[in-house]
């Protein structure tokens, strides 16, 4: 994400459907929210946060890019960060367009993902500490920051999910000062567990909790320096790709006994947007352009995926429903998907 490869915020318990009239064939009327960043100018990379809701695009936040997105009832939350020419940065949280500052530092700071549970707002991200020359992974709960890494080596938070009273964060953490060796990691209530052994570079990009099972998705490099798309279920790895091409998982969704993942796999110079269901791969694109699937939601048997596909020189944000794509962003401006909800 995110990103990192990507970043995310989806919750099964929020995906409530409307009732169907038994006397008609009318399908449930779901609301689909998709957050994305769009370049302010053609070919530009100064992004502005936007939201697509049932076919209508509006500004989500102005002058900042979105890195976290969450919909709770009628409230729309976003988080983002911005760096300035003097090296300082700011991390902000928006609720229905109104901003609140989470962190303002003289060094680099980023937000990665956001979660709302029982009106408590959780944001995860990372802050560079000049005094130790390291990056610390953090969680802000209602604006109050807590470190979840010890600051010894570089740590990056990528995603967050709250289940009951437990707060889960995924990411990666270096095991040496130069940051070249690192592990994919998951933190539960601030206590970290490594998912890999630092033999190869790895990262956990997303987390999903279903019942007593905790899933993380991401990638781990192999001996030929290719990244392998992986899921960790209760810390045990599940390999999705054979390691001949670079691939990664960017988001997860568990629906009953079915485990869905989305991401990307390189095909030569290009890449396919991918969905894996219980390990079985389906390509959303044909591999003739660069493409990535970033977020996935399953609702009443329908599979919604947010990502992008390059058209010419432009990255166009797309929403796939059961494999059929709809373009969301301006086809003359670069776009990046940053969050998906179906309610």
mmCIF file of C-alpha atoms in Angstrom:
data_model
loop_
_atom_site.group_PDB
_atom_site.id
_atom_site.type_symbol
_atom_site.label_atom_id
_atom_site.label_comp_id
_atom_site.label_asym_id
_atom_site.label_seq_id
_atom_site.Cartn_x
_atom_site.Cartn_y
_atom_site.Cartn_z
ATOM 1 C CA UNK A 1 0.000 0.000 0.000
ATOM 2 C CA UNK A 2 -0.371 1.666 0.954
ATOM 3 C CA UNK A 3 2.198 1.944 0.443
ATOM 4 C CA UNK A 4 4.275 0.101 0.965
ATOM 5 C CA UNK A 5 2.635 -2.163 -1.473
ATOM 6 C CA UNK A 6 -0.488 -1.299 -0.137
ATOM 7 C CA UNK A 7 -2.514 -0.369 2.638
ATOM 8 C CA UNK A 8 -5.977 -1.360 4.297
ATOM 9 C CA UNK A 9 -9.281 -1.004 5.938
ATOM 10 C CA UNK A 10 -12.159 -3.389 5.560
ATOM 11 C CA UNK A 11 -14.379 -5.027 8.124
ATOM 12 C CA UNK A 12 -16.895 -7.808 7.609
ATOM 13 C CA UNK A 13 -19.109 -6.681 10.470
ATOM 14 C CA UNK A 14 -19.714 -3.320 8.798
ATOM 15 C CA UNK A 15 -20.877 -4.834 5.536
ATOM 16 C CA UNK A 16 -24.589 -4.948 6.310
ATOM 17 C CA UNK A 17 -27.078 -5.452 3.497
ATOM 18 C CA UNK A 18 -30.477 -3.942 2.796
ATOM 19 C CA UNK A 19 -33.454 -6.276 2.888
ATOM 20 C CA UNK A 20 -34.876 -7.722 -0.318
ATOM 21 C CA UNK A 21 -38.582 -7.490 -1.096
ATOM 22 C CA UNK A 22 -39.796 -11.086 -1.404
ATOM 23 C CA UNK A 23 -42.398 -10.046 -4.001
ATOM 24 C CA UNK A 24 -39.887 -8.531 -6.441
ATOM 25 C CA UNK A 25 -36.608 -9.360 -8.124
ATOM 26 C CA UNK A 26 -35.012 -6.142 -6.900
ATOM 27 C CA UNK A 27 -31.443 -6.702 -5.728
ATOM 28 C CA UNK A 28 -30.213 -5.226 -2.433
ATOM 29 C CA UNK A 29 -29.105 -1.604 -2.818
ATOM 30 C CA UNK A 30 -25.564 -1.498 -1.468
ATOM 31 C CA UNK A 31 -23.492 1.618 -1.101
ATOM 32 C CA UNK A 32 -20.003 1.282 -2.525
ATOM 33 C CA UNK A 33 -17.300 3.635 -1.266
ATOM 34 C CA UNK A 34 -13.866 3.754 -2.892
ATOM 35 C CA UNK A 35 -11.163 6.173 -1.790
ATOM 36 C CA UNK A 36 -8.296 7.045 -4.097
ATOM 37 C CA UNK A 37 -5.593 9.583 -4.695
ATOM 38 C CA UNK A 38 -5.545 11.450 -7.978
ATOM 39 C CA UNK A 39 -2.756 13.639 -9.319
ATOM 40 C CA UNK A 40 -3.610 17.326 -9.350
ATOM 41 C CA UNK A 41 -2.301 17.661 -12.903
ATOM 42 C CA UNK A 42 -1.830 15.300 -15.823
ATOM 43 C CA UNK A 43 1.271 13.118 -15.304
ATOM 44 C CA UNK A 44 1.747 14.773 -11.917
ATOM 45 C CA UNK A 45 2.417 13.079 -8.595
ATOM 46 C CA UNK A 46 1.071 15.754 -6.235
ATOM 47 C CA UNK A 47 -1.996 13.781 -5.174
ATOM 48 C CA UNK A 48 -5.382 14.880 -3.855
ATOM 49 C CA UNK A 49 -7.693 12.530 -1.939
ATOM 50 C CA UNK A 50 -11.032 11.720 -3.567
ATOM 51 C CA UNK A 51 -13.920 9.364 -2.848
ATOM 52 C CA UNK A 52 -16.147 7.528 -5.332
ATOM 53 C CA UNK A 53 -19.603 6.683 -3.972
ATOM 54 C CA UNK A 54 -22.050 4.840 -6.195
ATOM 55 C CA UNK A 55 -20.765 6.535 -9.334
ATOM 56 C CA UNK A 56 -20.153 10.040 -8.007
ATOM 57 C CA UNK A 57 -16.654 11.388 -7.352
ATOM 58 C CA UNK A 58 -16.052 14.130 -4.789
ATOM 59 C CA UNK A 59 -13.097 15.544 -2.878
ATOM 60 C CA UNK A 60 -12.318 13.598 0.261
ATOM 61 C CA UNK A 61 -9.571 15.934 1.445
ATOM 62 C CA UNK A 62 -7.827 18.842 -0.259
ATOM 63 C CA UNK A 63 -4.079 19.366 -0.678
ATOM 64 C CA UNK A 64 -3.265 16.015 0.943
ATOM 65 C CA UNK A 65 -3.152 12.433 -0.260
ATOM 66 C CA UNK A 66 -5.108 9.695 1.532
ATOM 67 C CA UNK A 67 -3.349 6.710 3.075
ATOM 68 C CA UNK A 68 -6.124 5.362 5.320
ATOM 69 C CA UNK A 69 -9.893 5.213 4.756
ATOM 70 C CA UNK A 70 -12.805 3.957 6.851
ATOM 71 C CA UNK A 71 -16.593 4.229 6.747
ATOM 72 C CA UNK A 72 -18.521 3.841 10.018
ATOM 73 C CA UNK A 73 -22.255 4.357 9.669
ATOM 74 C CA UNK A 74 -22.670 7.785 8.076
ATOM 75 C CA UNK A 75 -19.191 8.935 9.073
ATOM 76 C CA UNK A 76 -16.313 8.913 6.609
ATOM 77 C CA UNK A 77 -12.782 8.903 8.041
ATOM 78 C CA UNK A 78 -9.471 9.397 6.288
ATOM 79 C CA UNK A 79 -5.871 9.692 7.369
ATOM 80 C CA UNK A 80 -2.926 11.098 5.498
ATOM 81 C CA UNK A 81 0.438 12.753 5.792
ATOM 82 C CA UNK A 82 2.438 15.439 4.064
ATOM 83 C CA UNK A 83 6.126 16.317 3.992
ATOM 84 C CA UNK A 84 7.464 19.843 3.629
ATOM 85 C CA UNK A 85 10.572 21.354 2.078
ATOM 86 C CA UNK A 86 12.239 21.866 5.477
ATOM 87 C CA UNK A 87 12.109 18.112 6.193
ATOM 88 C CA UNK A 88 9.198 18.312 8.633
ATOM 89 C CA UNK A 89 5.915 16.467 8.187
ATOM 90 C CA UNK A 90 2.418 16.232 9.584
ATOM 91 C CA UNK A 91 0.001 13.323 10.068
ATOM 92 C CA UNK A 92 -3.688 14.216 9.984
ATOM 93 C CA UNK A 93 -7.022 12.502 10.589
ATOM 94 C CA UNK A 94 -10.193 13.686 8.882
ATOM 95 C CA UNK A 95 -13.757 12.923 9.956
ATOM 96 C CA UNK A 96 -16.336 14.039 7.405
ATOM 97 C CA UNK A 97 -13.790 16.472 6.010
ATOM 98 C CA UNK A 98 -12.776 18.073 9.309
ATOM 99 C CA UNK A 99 -9.081 17.684 10.125
ATOM 100 C CA UNK A 100 -7.349 16.862 13.394
ATOM 101 C CA UNK A 101 -3.554 16.786 13.738
ATOM 102 C CA UNK A 102 -2.152 13.498 15.064
ATOM 103 C CA UNK A 103 1.536 14.289 14.746
ATOM 104 C CA UNK A 104 3.671 17.207 13.641
ATOM 105 C CA UNK A 105 7.355 16.400 13.546
ATOM 106 C CA UNK A 106 10.645 17.881 12.435
ATOM 107 C CA UNK A 107 11.324 14.603 10.631
ATOM 108 C CA UNK A 108 9.415 12.210 8.392
ATOM 109 C CA UNK A 109 6.096 10.716 9.516
ATOM 110 C CA UNK A 110 3.486 8.716 7.643
ATOM 111 C CA UNK A 111 0.095 7.175 8.278
ATOM 112 C CA UNK A 112 -0.767 3.785 6.807
ATOM 113 C CA UNK A 113 -4.261 2.686 7.800
ATOM 114 C CA UNK A 114 -7.261 3.526 9.967
ATOM 115 C CA UNK A 115 -9.887 1.545 11.918
ATOM 116 C CA UNK A 116 -12.955 2.640 13.866
ATOM 117 C CA UNK A 117 -14.483 0.462 16.597
ATOM 118 C CA UNK A 118 -17.144 1.586 19.073
ATOM 119 C CA UNK A 119 -16.438 5.201 18.056
ATOM 120 C CA UNK A 120 -12.777 4.832 18.996
ATOM 121 C CA UNK A 121 -10.534 5.824 16.102
ATOM 122 C CA UNK A 122 -7.258 3.993 15.568
ATOM 123 C CA UNK A 123 -4.596 5.109 13.089
ATOM 124 C CA UNK A 124 -1.334 3.313 12.499
ATOM 125 C CA UNK A 125 1.791 4.712 10.907
ATOM 126 C CA UNK A 126 5.500 5.336 11.338
ATOM 127 C CA UNK A 127 7.636 8.255 12.546
ATOM 128 C CA UNK A 128 11.343 8.812 11.921
ATOM 129 C CA UNK A 129 13.289 9.657 15.091
ATOM 130 C CA UNK A 130 16.331 11.803 14.401
ATOM 131 C CA UNK A 131 17.946 11.102 17.756
ATOM 132 C CA UNK A 132 18.107 7.338 17.138
ATOM 133 C CA UNK A 133 18.053 7.509 13.329
ATOM 134 C CA UNK A 134 15.342 4.867 13.281
ATOM 135 C CA UNK A 135 11.687 4.619 12.277
ATOM 136 C CA UNK A 136 9.164 3.724 14.989
ATOM 137 C CA UNK A 137 5.819 2.053 14.263
ATOM 138 C CA UNK A 138 2.954 3.724 16.122
ATOM 139 C CA UNK A 139 -0.756 3.507 16.853
ATOM 140 C CA UNK A 140 -2.795 6.622 17.619
ATOM 141 C CA UNK A 141 -6.011 5.876 19.537
ATOM 142 C CA UNK A 142 -8.263 8.919 19.592
ATOM 143 C CA UNK A 143 -5.177 11.030 18.938
ATOM 144 C CA UNK A 144 -2.977 9.537 21.680
ATOM 145 C CA UNK A 145 0.180 7.881 20.312
ATOM 146 C CA UNK A 146 1.677 4.581 21.476
ATOM 147 C CA UNK A 147 4.884 3.065 20.121
ATOM 148 C CA UNK A 148 4.529 -0.571 19.081
ATOM 149 C CA UNK A 149 8.191 -1.007 18.096
ATOM 150 C CA UNK A 150 11.122 -0.241 20.353
ATOM 151 C CA UNK A 151 12.906 2.133 17.995
ATOM 152 C CA UNK A 152 16.115 0.111 17.836
ATOM 153 C CA UNK A 153 15.762 -0.581 14.106
ATOM 154 C CA UNK A 154 13.524 0.643 11.310
ATOM 155 C CA UNK A 155 9.894 -0.507 11.637
ATOM 156 C CA UNK A 156 7.030 0.193 9.259
ATOM 157 C CA UNK A 157 3.326 -0.285 10.032
ATOM 158 C CA UNK A 158 1.100 -1.158 7.072
ATOM 159 C CA UNK A 159 -2.400 -2.090 8.280
ATOM 160 C CA UNK A 160 -4.599 -2.231 11.380
ATOM 161 C CA UNK A 161 -7.701 -4.116 12.522
ATOM 162 C CA UNK A 162 -9.516 -4.119 15.847
ATOM 163 C CA UNK A 163 -11.317 -7.294 16.937
ATOM 164 C CA UNK A 164 -13.077 -7.058 20.281
ATOM 165 C CA UNK A 165 -10.579 -5.489 22.668
ATOM 166 C CA UNK A 166 -7.541 -6.560 20.619
ATOM 167 C CA UNK A 167 -5.637 -4.291 18.241
ATOM 168 C CA UNK A 168 -3.724 -5.986 15.427
ATOM 169 C CA UNK A 169 -1.125 -4.216 13.276
ATOM 170 C CA UNK A 170 0.926 -5.648 10.426
ATOM 171 C CA UNK A 171 4.179 -4.416 8.952
ATOM 172 C CA UNK A 172 7.878 -5.160 8.828
ATOM 173 C CA UNK A 173 10.863 -4.531 11.074
ATOM 174 C CA UNK A 174 14.597 -4.546 10.402
ATOM 175 C CA UNK A 175 16.857 -6.861 12.376
ATOM 176 C CA UNK A 176 20.078 -4.936 11.657
ATOM 177 C CA UNK A 177 21.034 -1.242 11.647
ATOM 178 C CA UNK A 178 21.282 -0.970 7.858
ATOM 179 C CA UNK A 179 17.723 -2.228 7.370
ATOM 180 C CA UNK A 180 18.750 -4.795 4.746
ATOM 181 C CA UNK A 181 17.567 -7.715 6.874
ATOM 182 C CA UNK A 182 13.993 -7.553 8.063
ATOM 183 C CA UNK A 183 11.029 -9.686 9.053
ATOM 184 C CA UNK A 184 7.346 -9.580 8.270
ATOM 185 C CA UNK A 185 5.646 -8.833 11.561
ATOM 186 C CA UNK A 186 2.298 -8.706 13.319
ATOM 187 C CA UNK A 187 1.685 -6.847 16.570
ATOM 188 C CA UNK A 188 -1.185 -7.735 18.908
ATOM 189 C CA UNK A 189 -1.828 -5.060 21.514
ATOM 190 C CA UNK A 190 1.691 -3.771 20.970
ATOM 191 C CA UNK A 191 3.453 -7.135 21.312
ATOM 192 C CA UNK A 192 5.219 -8.119 18.092
ATOM 193 C CA UNK A 193 5.667 -11.564 16.576
ATOM 194 C CA UNK A 194 7.925 -12.203 13.571
ATOM 195 C CA UNK A 195 6.305 -14.161 10.736
ATOM 196 C CA UNK A 196 9.612 -14.748 8.909
ATOM 197 C CA UNK A 197 13.212 -15.358 9.971
ATOM 198 C CA UNK A 198 15.056 -12.494 8.196
ATOM 199 C CA UNK A 199 16.793 -14.822 5.745
ATOM 200 C CA UNK A 200 15.033 -12.882 2.991
ATOM 201 C CA UNK A 201 13.321 -9.494 2.843
ATOM 202 C CA UNK A 202 9.633 -9.754 3.767
ATOM 203 C CA UNK A 203 6.635 -7.649 4.735
ATOM 204 C CA UNK A 204 3.125 -8.222 6.089
ATOM 205 C CA UNK A 205 0.909 -5.743 4.232
ATOM 206 C CA UNK A 206 -2.556 -6.504 5.569
ATOM 207 C CA UNK A 207 -4.382 -8.156 8.466
ATOM 208 C CA UNK A 208 -7.809 -9.796 8.809
ATOM 209 C CA UNK A 209 -9.252 -11.430 11.932
ATOM 210 C CA UNK A 210 -12.036 -13.998 11.608
ATOM 211 C CA UNK A 211 -13.193 -15.681 14.798
ATOM 212 C CA UNK A 212 -10.119 -17.136 16.490
ATOM 213 C CA UNK A 213 -8.036 -17.025 13.322
ATOM 214 C CA UNK A 214 -5.632 -14.196 12.533
ATOM 215 C CA UNK A 215 -4.547 -13.791 8.910
ATOM 216 C CA UNK A 216 -1.761 -11.631 7.527
ATOM 217 C CA UNK A 217 -0.922 -11.176 3.864
ATOM 218 C CA UNK A 218 2.158 -9.872 2.120
ATOM 219 C CA UNK A 219 5.313 -11.245 0.550
ATOM 220 C CA UNK A 220 8.699 -12.804 1.188
ATOM 221 C CA UNK A 221 11.672 -12.762 -1.173
ATOM 222 C CA UNK A 222 13.325 -16.006 -2.219
ATOM 223 C CA UNK A 223 16.821 -17.183 -3.177
ATOM 224 C CA UNK A 224 16.529 -15.801 -6.724
ATOM 225 C CA UNK A 225 15.460 -12.389 -5.402
ATOM 226 C CA UNK A 226 11.808 -12.708 -6.402
ATOM 227 C CA UNK A 227 8.997 -11.825 -3.998
ATOM 228 C CA UNK A 228 6.523 -14.621 -3.272
ATOM 229 C CA UNK A 229 2.891 -13.774 -2.449
ATOM 230 C CA UNK A 230 2.016 -15.225 0.955
ATOM 231 C CA UNK A 231 -0.699 -15.512 3.580
ATOM 232 C CA UNK A 232 0.091 -16.337 7.194
ATOM 233 C CA UNK A 233 -2.760 -18.002 9.091
ATOM 234 C CA UNK A 234 -2.065 -17.960 12.817
ATOM 235 C CA UNK A 235 1.595 -17.364 11.892
ATOM 236 C CA UNK A 236 1.809 -20.416 9.575
ATOM 237 C CA UNK A 237 2.726 -19.512 5.962
ATOM 238 C CA UNK A 238 0.601 -20.304 2.902
ATOM 239 C CA UNK A 239 2.387 -19.754 -0.416
ATOM 240 C CA UNK A 240 0.281 -18.424 -3.297
ATOM 241 C CA UNK A 241 2.861 -18.105 -6.102
ATOM 242 C CA UNK A 242 5.738 -20.304 -7.258
ATOM 243 C CA UNK A 243 8.464 -17.690 -6.936
ATOM 244 C CA UNK A 244 9.394 -17.355 -10.595
ATOM 245 C CA UNK A 245 7.778 -13.898 -10.828
ATOM 246 C CA UNK A 246 7.554 -11.047 -8.339
ATOM 247 C CA UNK A 247 4.173 -11.143 -6.601
ATOM 248 C CA UNK A 248 2.577 -9.873 -3.401
ATOM 249 C CA UNK A 249 -0.660 -9.795 -1.420
ATOM 250 C CA UNK A 250 -2.055 -6.342 -0.664
ATOM 251 C CA UNK A 251 -5.380 -7.163 1.019
ATOM 252 C CA UNK A 252 -7.371 -10.031 2.544
ATOM 253 C CA UNK A 253 -11.022 -10.818 3.149
ATOM 254 C CA UNK A 254 -12.332 -13.915 4.917
ATOM 255 C CA UNK A 255 -15.911 -14.913 4.063
ATOM 256 C CA UNK A 256 -17.031 -17.974 6.005
ATOM 257 C CA UNK A 257 -14.615 -20.767 5.093
ATOM 258 C CA UNK A 258 -13.267 -18.917 2.061
ATOM 259 C CA UNK A 259 -10.080 -16.876 2.228
ATOM 260 C CA UNK A 260 -9.674 -14.238 -0.475
ATOM 261 C CA UNK A 261 -6.506 -12.314 -1.222
ATOM 262 C CA UNK A 262 -5.737 -9.724 -3.852
ATOM 263 C CA UNK A 263 -2.517 -8.265 -5.161
ATOM 264 C CA UNK A 264 -0.294 -8.399 -8.207
ATOM 265 C CA UNK A 265 2.024 -10.715 -10.134
ATOM 266 C CA UNK A 266 4.622 -9.576 -12.647
ATOM 267 C CA UNK A 267 4.431 -10.888 -16.195
ATOM 268 C CA UNK A 268 7.635 -9.855 -17.930
ATOM 269 C CA UNK A 269 7.739 -6.045 -18.056
ATOM 270 C CA UNK A 270 4.123 -5.775 -16.904
ATOM 271 C CA UNK A 271 1.889 -7.171 -14.168
ATOM 272 C CA UNK A 272 -1.546 -8.647 -13.610
ATOM 273 C CA UNK A 273 -4.073 -7.607 -10.983
ATOM 274 C CA UNK A 274 -4.777 -10.857 -9.130
ATOM 275 C CA UNK A 275 -7.354 -12.445 -6.839
ATOM 276 C CA UNK A 276 -6.702 -15.696 -4.989
ATOM 277 C CA UNK A 277 -9.608 -17.651 -3.481
ATOM 278 C CA UNK A 278 -8.413 -20.430 -1.183
ATOM 279 C CA UNK A 279 -5.124 -20.335 -3.069
ATOM 280 C CA UNK A 280 -6.634 -20.563 -6.569
ATOM 281 C CA UNK A 281 -5.566 -17.621 -8.746
ATOM 282 C CA UNK A 282 -7.739 -15.514 -11.038
ATOM 283 C CA UNK A 283 -6.323 -12.664 -13.117
ATOM 284 C CA UNK A 284 -8.426 -9.498 -13.431
ATOM 285 C CA UNK A 285 -6.227 -8.124 -16.216
ATOM 286 C CA UNK A 286 -4.418 -9.736 -19.136
ATOM 287 C CA UNK A 287 -0.861 -8.687 -18.365
ATOM 288 C CA UNK A 288 -0.419 -6.358 -21.345
ATOM 289 C CA UNK A 289 -0.236 -3.364 -18.956
ATOM 290 C CA UNK A 290 0.879 -2.822 -15.385
ATOM 291 C CA UNK A 291 -1.983 -3.452 -12.962
ATOM 292 C CA UNK A 292 -2.573 -4.114 -9.282
ATOM 293 C CA UNK A 293 -5.474 -5.174 -7.085
ATOM 294 C CA UNK A 294 -5.231 -3.309 -3.777
ATOM 295 C CA UNK A 295 -8.430 -3.915 -1.761
ATOM 296 C CA UNK A 296 -11.059 -6.651 -1.751
ATOM 297 C CA UNK A 297 -14.547 -7.007 -0.228
ATOM 298 C CA UNK A 298 -16.976 -9.911 -0.571
ATOM 299 C CA UNK A 299 -20.664 -9.030 -0.267
ATOM 300 C CA UNK A 300 -23.502 -11.514 -0.789
ATOM 301 C CA UNK A 301 -21.342 -13.620 -3.077
ATOM 302 C CA UNK A 302 -20.132 -10.684 -5.174
ATOM 303 C CA UNK A 303 -16.414 -9.931 -5.296
ATOM 304 C CA UNK A 304 -15.447 -6.236 -5.290
ATOM 305 C CA UNK A 305 -11.828 -5.277 -5.938
ATOM 306 C CA UNK A 306 -10.219 -1.825 -6.044
ATOM 307 C CA UNK A 307 -6.933 -1.258 -7.818
ATOM 308 C CA UNK A 308 -5.439 0.302 -10.906
ATOM 309 C CA UNK A 309 -4.517 -0.503 -14.482
ATOM 310 C CA UNK A 310 -2.138 1.525 -16.622
ATOM 311 C CA UNK A 311 -3.706 2.927 -19.781
ATOM 312 C CA UNK A 312 -1.002 4.474 -21.915
ATOM 313 C CA UNK A 313 1.108 6.468 -19.454
ATOM 314 C CA UNK A 314 -1.701 6.924 -16.902
ATOM 315 C CA UNK A 315 -2.531 4.782 -13.855
ATOM 316 C CA UNK A 316 -6.343 4.591 -13.880
ATOM 317 C CA UNK A 317 -8.144 3.579 -10.657
ATOM 318 C CA UNK A 318 -10.578 0.760 -11.325
ATOM 319 C CA UNK A 319 -13.290 -1.085 -9.435
ATOM 320 C CA UNK A 320 -13.890 -4.677 -10.482
ATOM 321 C CA UNK A 321 -17.175 -6.351 -9.557
ATOM 322 C CA UNK A 322 -17.028 -10.059 -10.311
ATOM 323 C CA UNK A 323 -14.249 -9.342 -12.779
ATOM 324 C CA UNK A 324 -15.983 -6.526 -14.672
ATOM 325 C CA UNK A 325 -14.067 -3.240 -14.450
ATOM 326 C CA UNK A 326 -15.341 0.316 -13.973
ATOM 327 C CA UNK A 327 -12.887 3.226 -14.213
ATOM 328 C CA UNK A 328 -13.200 5.632 -11.257
ATOM 329 C CA UNK A 329 -10.477 8.240 -11.758
ATOM 330 C CA UNK A 330 -9.861 10.865 -14.426
ATOM 331 C CA UNK A 331 -8.221 9.009 -17.349
ATOM 332 C CA UNK A 332 -5.843 11.949 -17.869
ATOM 333 C CA UNK A 333 -4.464 11.874 -14.295
ATOM 334 C CA UNK A 334 -2.561 9.242 -12.326
ATOM 335 C CA UNK A 335 -4.569 7.540 -9.603
ATOM 336 C CA UNK A 336 -3.949 5.172 -6.668
ATOM 337 C CA UNK A 337 -6.703 3.236 -4.844
ATOM 338 C CA UNK A 338 -6.626 3.651 -1.047
ATOM 339 C CA UNK A 339 -9.735 2.057 0.456
ATOM 340 C CA UNK A 340 -12.928 0.118 -0.326
ATOM 341 C CA UNK A 341 -16.186 -0.405 1.572
ATOM 342 C CA UNK A 342 -19.466 -2.032 0.518
ATOM 343 C CA UNK A 343 -22.336 -1.327 2.906
#
